[in-house]
């Protein structure tokens, strides 16, 4: 059985993620108390379901504390399990609730929306590190759907020399904030900026003209080599730490030119030694790629 478990902050996009799985013919369950996860998996396995998606979050109350040992038990039984934790900045969550006029699950006469979000973060703190942490703060629904599809697709990649770790290079613009899901962040705003070339301004780091401009700059090539060297030197340590995902954020001012170019080139450089994903937060889909073993 392939089990995709989804958790995260209310308003971060869990319903959208579950819908992606549903559209891909997964048997989906929302708002499952965590103590029922193992019985559910056992029952669905007997019924012949081989693709299952489950949302477990703060609505489950105190049962959340039983989740980590259950995940260990399921993996020990041979269940192919992926865990996706969705997150977003407080300001984004407040805006989303204000726009939809929906009530936060933890809101009450005692807690304001801001306090409810803070309380939920405390309750979910122990789950955020159990799987892949995805920041949806600036993502449109179409981009989130694509990122979830990409996350699930990593299960189909061939075995990697780096074990179960997936290396993710994410470009972003500092003007929209640092991604919450980044494990390592490199600031490349010091590099020559194609934005100031009139004929390159509307293009991106995926375009040949921008690539040629950047690769003609020695500083860009040196930065690319330095980042690659750092990641290559420390990747084995993250593997030993039993990481499933390592997200490397590459940030420039707008997330359109320099960071996109570097994320793409670094992704290609590491595709021979790891499962690799490349995504561009500030570009619309399908400006993201999934790179397996060559």
Coordinates of C-alpha atoms in Angstrom, one line a residue:
X1 CA 0.0 0.0 0.0
X2 CA 1.1 3.5 -0.8
X3 CA -0.1 5.8 2.0
X4 CA 0.1 9.6 1.8
X5 CA -0.5 11.3 5.1
X6 CA -1.3 15.0 5.1
X7 CA -1.2 17.3 8.1
X8 CA -0.5 21.0 8.8
X9 CA -2.1 24.3 9.7
X10 CA -5.7 25.0 9.1
X11 CA -5.9 27.2 6.0
X12 CA -2.6 26.0 4.6
X13 CA -4.2 24.0 1.7
X14 CA -4.9 20.5 3.1
X15 CA -8.2 20.2 1.3
X16 CA -6.6 21.1 -2.0
X17 CA -3.8 18.5 -1.4
X18 CA -6.4 15.8 -0.5
X19 CA -8.3 16.6 -3.7
X20 CA -5.2 16.0 -5.7
X21 CA -5.0 12.5 -4.3
X22 CA -8.7 11.9 -4.8
X23 CA -8.3 12.9 -8.5
X24 CA -5.4 10.4 -8.8
X25 CA -7.7 7.6 -7.6
X26 CA -6.5 7.5 -4.0
X27 CA -9.0 6.3 -1.3
X28 CA -9.2 9.5 0.8
X29 CA -10.2 10.2 4.4
X30 CA -10.3 13.6 6.0
X31 CA -10.1 14.5 9.7
X32 CA -9.2 11.0 10.9
X33 CA -8.4 10.7 14.7
X34 CA -4.8 9.4 14.7
X35 CA -5.5 6.4 16.9
X36 CA -7.7 5.1 14.0
X37 CA -4.9 5.2 11.4
X38 CA -3.6 1.7 11.9
X39 CA -7.1 0.0 12.0
X40 CA -8.1 2.0 8.9
X41 CA -5.0 0.9 7.0
X42 CA -5.5 -2.7 8.0
X43 CA -9.1 -2.6 6.9
X44 CA -8.4 -1.0 3.5
X45 CA -5.5 -3.4 2.9
X46 CA -7.9 -6.3 3.4
X47 CA -10.3 -4.7 0.9
X48 CA -7.6 -4.4 -1.7
X49 CA -6.9 -0.6 -1.7
X50 CA -3.3 0.1 -2.6
X51 CA -3.4 4.0 -2.7
X52 CA -4.7 5.8 0.4
X53 CA -4.7 9.5 1.4
X54 CA -5.4 10.6 4.9
X55 CA -5.6 14.0 6.6
X56 CA -4.8 14.1 10.3
X57 CA -4.5 17.5 12.0
X58 CA -5.3 19.5 15.1
X59 CA -9.0 18.6 14.9
X60 CA -7.9 15.2 16.2
X61 CA -7.2 16.7 19.6
X62 CA -5.0 14.8 22.1
X63 CA -4.8 11.8 19.8
X64 CA -2.0 13.5 17.8
X65 CA 0.6 12.3 20.3
X66 CA 0.0 8.7 19.2
X67 CA 0.9 9.5 15.5
X68 CA 4.7 9.2 15.5
X69 CA 4.8 5.6 16.9
X70 CA 2.0 4.6 14.5
X71 CA 4.0 5.8 11.5
X72 CA 7.0 3.7 12.7
X73 CA 4.7 0.7 13.1
X74 CA 3.2 1.1 9.6
X75 CA 6.6 1.4 8.0
X76 CA 7.8 -1.7 9.9
X77 CA 4.9 -3.6 8.3
X78 CA 6.0 -2.6 4.9
X79 CA 3.6 0.3 4.2
X80 CA 5.1 2.8 1.7
X81 CA 4.3 6.0 3.6
X82 CA 4.8 9.6 2.6
X83 CA 4.1 12.4 5.1
X84 CA 3.3 15.9 3.9
X85 CA 3.1 18.8 6.4
X86 CA 1.6 22.1 5.0
X87 CA 2.4 25.4 6.6
X88 CA 1.9 29.1 5.9
X89 CA 2.8 32.4 7.5
X90 CA 0.4 33.8 10.1
X91 CA -0.4 36.8 8.0
X92 CA -1.4 34.5 5.1
X93 CA -3.6 32.3 7.2
X94 CA -5.4 35.4 8.7
X95 CA -6.0 36.8 5.2
X96 CA -7.4 33.5 4.0
X97 CA -9.8 33.1 6.9
X98 CA -10.9 36.7 6.5
X99 CA -11.5 36.2 2.8
X100 CA -13.5 33.0 3.1
X101 CA -15.2 34.0 6.4
X102 CA -14.7 30.5 7.7
X103 CA -14.2 29.8 11.4
X104 CA -10.9 28.4 12.5
X105 CA -11.3 24.9 14.1
X106 CA -9.7 26.1 17.4
X107 CA -11.4 29.5 17.5
X108 CA -13.7 30.1 20.5
X109 CA -15.0 32.8 22.8
X110 CA -11.6 32.6 24.6
X111 CA -9.3 32.7 21.5
X112 CA -9.1 35.2 18.7
X113 CA -8.1 34.0 15.2
X114 CA -4.5 35.0 15.8
X115 CA -4.4 33.2 19.2
X116 CA -6.1 30.1 17.6
X117 CA -3.4 29.9 14.9
X118 CA -0.7 30.2 17.6
X119 CA -2.3 27.5 19.6
X120 CA -2.5 25.2 16.6
X121 CA 1.2 25.7 15.9
X122 CA 1.9 24.5 19.4
X123 CA -0.2 21.4 19.0
X124 CA 1.3 20.5 15.7
X125 CA 4.9 21.3 16.5
X126 CA 5.8 17.6 17.0
X127 CA 4.5 16.7 13.6
X128 CA 6.2 19.3 11.4
X129 CA 9.5 17.3 11.3
X130 CA 8.0 13.9 10.5
X131 CA 7.9 14.4 6.8
X132 CA 8.2 17.0 4.0
X133 CA 7.5 20.5 5.1
X134 CA 5.8 22.7 2.4
X135 CA 5.3 26.4 2.7
X136 CA 2.1 27.5 0.8
X137 CA 2.2 31.1 1.9
X138 CA 2.5 32.6 -1.6
X139 CA 1.2 29.7 -3.7
X140 CA -1.9 29.9 -5.9
X141 CA -4.1 26.8 -5.8
X142 CA -2.8 25.7 -9.2
X143 CA 0.8 25.8 -8.0
X144 CA 0.0 23.9 -4.8
X145 CA -1.8 21.2 -6.8
X146 CA 1.3 20.8 -9.0
X147 CA 3.7 20.8 -6.0
X148 CA 1.6 18.0 -4.3
X149 CA 1.5 16.0 -7.5
X150 CA 5.3 16.4 -7.7
X151 CA 5.7 15.3 -4.1
X152 CA 3.7 12.2 -4.6
X153 CA 5.6 11.4 -7.8
X154 CA 8.9 11.2 -6.0
X155 CA 7.8 7.8 -4.8
X156 CA 8.1 6.5 -8.3
X157 CA 11.8 7.6 -8.7
X158 CA 14.3 4.8 -8.8
X159 CA 16.5 4.0 -5.8
X160 CA 19.0 6.7 -5.1
X161 CA 22.6 6.4 -3.8
X162 CA 21.5 8.7 -1.1
X163 CA 18.9 6.3 0.2
X164 CA 15.4 7.6 0.8
X165 CA 16.4 11.3 0.8
X166 CA 15.0 13.6 -1.9
X167 CA 17.0 16.8 -2.6
X168 CA 14.8 19.8 -3.4
X169 CA 16.1 23.0 -4.9
X170 CA 13.6 25.9 -4.6
X171 CA 14.1 29.3 -6.1
X172 CA 12.3 32.2 -4.4
X173 CA 12.2 36.0 -4.2
X174 CA 13.2 37.7 -0.9
X175 CA 10.6 40.3 -1.5
X176 CA 8.0 37.6 -0.7
X177 CA 9.9 36.3 2.3
X178 CA 12.0 33.2 3.0
X179 CA 10.2 29.9 2.5
X180 CA 9.2 28.3 5.8
X181 CA 10.2 24.9 4.3
X182 CA 13.8 25.7 3.5
X183 CA 16.5 23.7 5.4
X184 CA 19.3 25.6 3.8
X185 CA 19.1 29.2 2.3
X186 CA 21.5 30.8 0.0
X187 CA 21.3 34.5 -0.8
X188 CA 22.3 35.3 -4.4
X189 CA 21.2 38.9 -4.6
X190 CA 24.9 40.0 -4.8
X191 CA 25.2 38.5 -8.3
X192 CA 24.7 40.6 -11.5
X193 CA 21.0 41.0 -12.1
X194 CA 19.5 40.5 -15.6
X195 CA 16.5 42.5 -14.6
X196 CA 18.5 45.7 -15.3
X197 CA 18.9 44.6 -19.0
X198 CA 15.9 45.9 -20.8
X199 CA 15.7 42.9 -23.2
X200 CA 16.0 40.4 -20.4
X201 CA 13.6 42.0 -17.8
X202 CA 10.5 40.1 -18.9
X203 CA 12.3 36.7 -19.3
X204 CA 13.2 34.2 -16.5
X205 CA 16.1 32.0 -15.6
X206 CA 14.7 29.3 -17.8
X207 CA 15.3 31.3 -20.9
X208 CA 18.4 30.9 -23.1
X209 CA 19.2 34.6 -23.2
X210 CA 19.2 34.9 -19.4
X211 CA 21.2 31.8 -19.0
X212 CA 23.8 33.1 -21.5
X213 CA 24.0 36.5 -19.6
X214 CA 24.5 34.8 -16.2
X215 CA 27.0 32.2 -17.5
X216 CA 29.2 35.0 -18.9
X217 CA 29.7 36.3 -15.4
X218 CA 32.5 34.6 -13.4
X219 CA 30.8 35.5 -10.1
X220 CA 27.8 33.5 -11.0
X221 CA 29.8 30.4 -11.9
X222 CA 31.8 30.8 -8.7
X223 CA 28.6 31.1 -6.6
X224 CA 27.2 28.0 -8.3
X225 CA 30.3 26.0 -7.6
X226 CA 30.4 27.1 -4.0
X227 CA 26.8 26.2 -3.3
X228 CA 27.2 22.8 -5.1
X229 CA 30.4 22.1 -3.0
X230 CA 28.6 22.9 0.3
X231 CA 25.6 20.7 -0.5
X232 CA 27.8 17.9 -1.8
X233 CA 30.0 18.0 1.3
X234 CA 27.1 17.9 3.8
X235 CA 24.6 15.8 2.0
X236 CA 25.9 12.5 3.5
X237 CA 25.4 14.0 7.0
X238 CA 21.7 14.8 6.2
X239 CA 21.3 11.2 4.9
X240 CA 22.8 9.9 8.2
X241 CA 20.3 12.1 10.0
X242 CA 17.5 10.0 8.4
X243 CA 16.1 12.9 6.4
X244 CA 13.5 12.2 3.8
X245 CA 13.7 15.6 2.2
X246 CA 16.4 18.3 2.2
X247 CA 15.1 21.7 0.8
X248 CA 17.8 24.1 -0.5
X249 CA 16.4 27.6 -1.0
X250 CA 18.1 29.8 -3.5
X251 CA 16.9 33.4 -3.2
X252 CA 17.3 36.6 -5.3
X253 CA 15.3 39.8 -5.2
X254 CA 12.3 38.8 -7.3
X255 CA 12.8 35.0 -7.7
X256 CA 12.6 35.4 -11.5
X257 CA 16.2 35.3 -12.9
X258 CA 19.2 34.4 -10.9
X259 CA 17.7 32.1 -8.3
X260 CA 15.7 30.2 -11.0
X261 CA 18.9 29.7 -13.1
X262 CA 20.9 28.4 -10.1
X263 CA 18.2 26.1 -8.9
X264 CA 17.9 24.5 -12.4
X265 CA 21.6 24.1 -12.8
X266 CA 22.1 22.7 -9.3
X267 CA 19.3 20.3 -9.9
X268 CA 20.9 19.0 -13.0
X269 CA 24.3 18.7 -11.3
X270 CA 22.9 16.5 -8.5
X271 CA 20.6 14.3 -10.5
X272 CA 23.3 11.6 -10.8
X273 CA 23.6 11.2 -7.1
X274 CA 20.2 11.8 -5.6
X275 CA 16.5 12.0 -6.2
X276 CA 16.1 15.7 -7.2
X277 CA 13.2 18.1 -7.4
X278 CA 13.4 21.6 -8.7
X279 CA 10.6 24.1 -8.1
X280 CA 10.3 27.9 -8.6
X281 CA 8.0 29.6 -6.1
X282 CA 7.6 32.8 -7.9
X283 CA 6.9 31.3 -11.4
X284 CA 3.6 29.9 -12.4
X285 CA 3.2 26.2 -13.1
X286 CA 4.5 24.3 -15.0
X287 CA 7.8 26.1 -14.2
X288 CA 9.0 23.2 -12.0
X289 CA 10.7 20.0 -12.8
X290 CA 11.1 16.5 -11.4
X291 CA 14.6 15.1 -12.0
X292 CA 15.2 11.4 -11.3
X293 CA 18.4 9.4 -11.7
X294 CA 19.9 9.9 -15.2

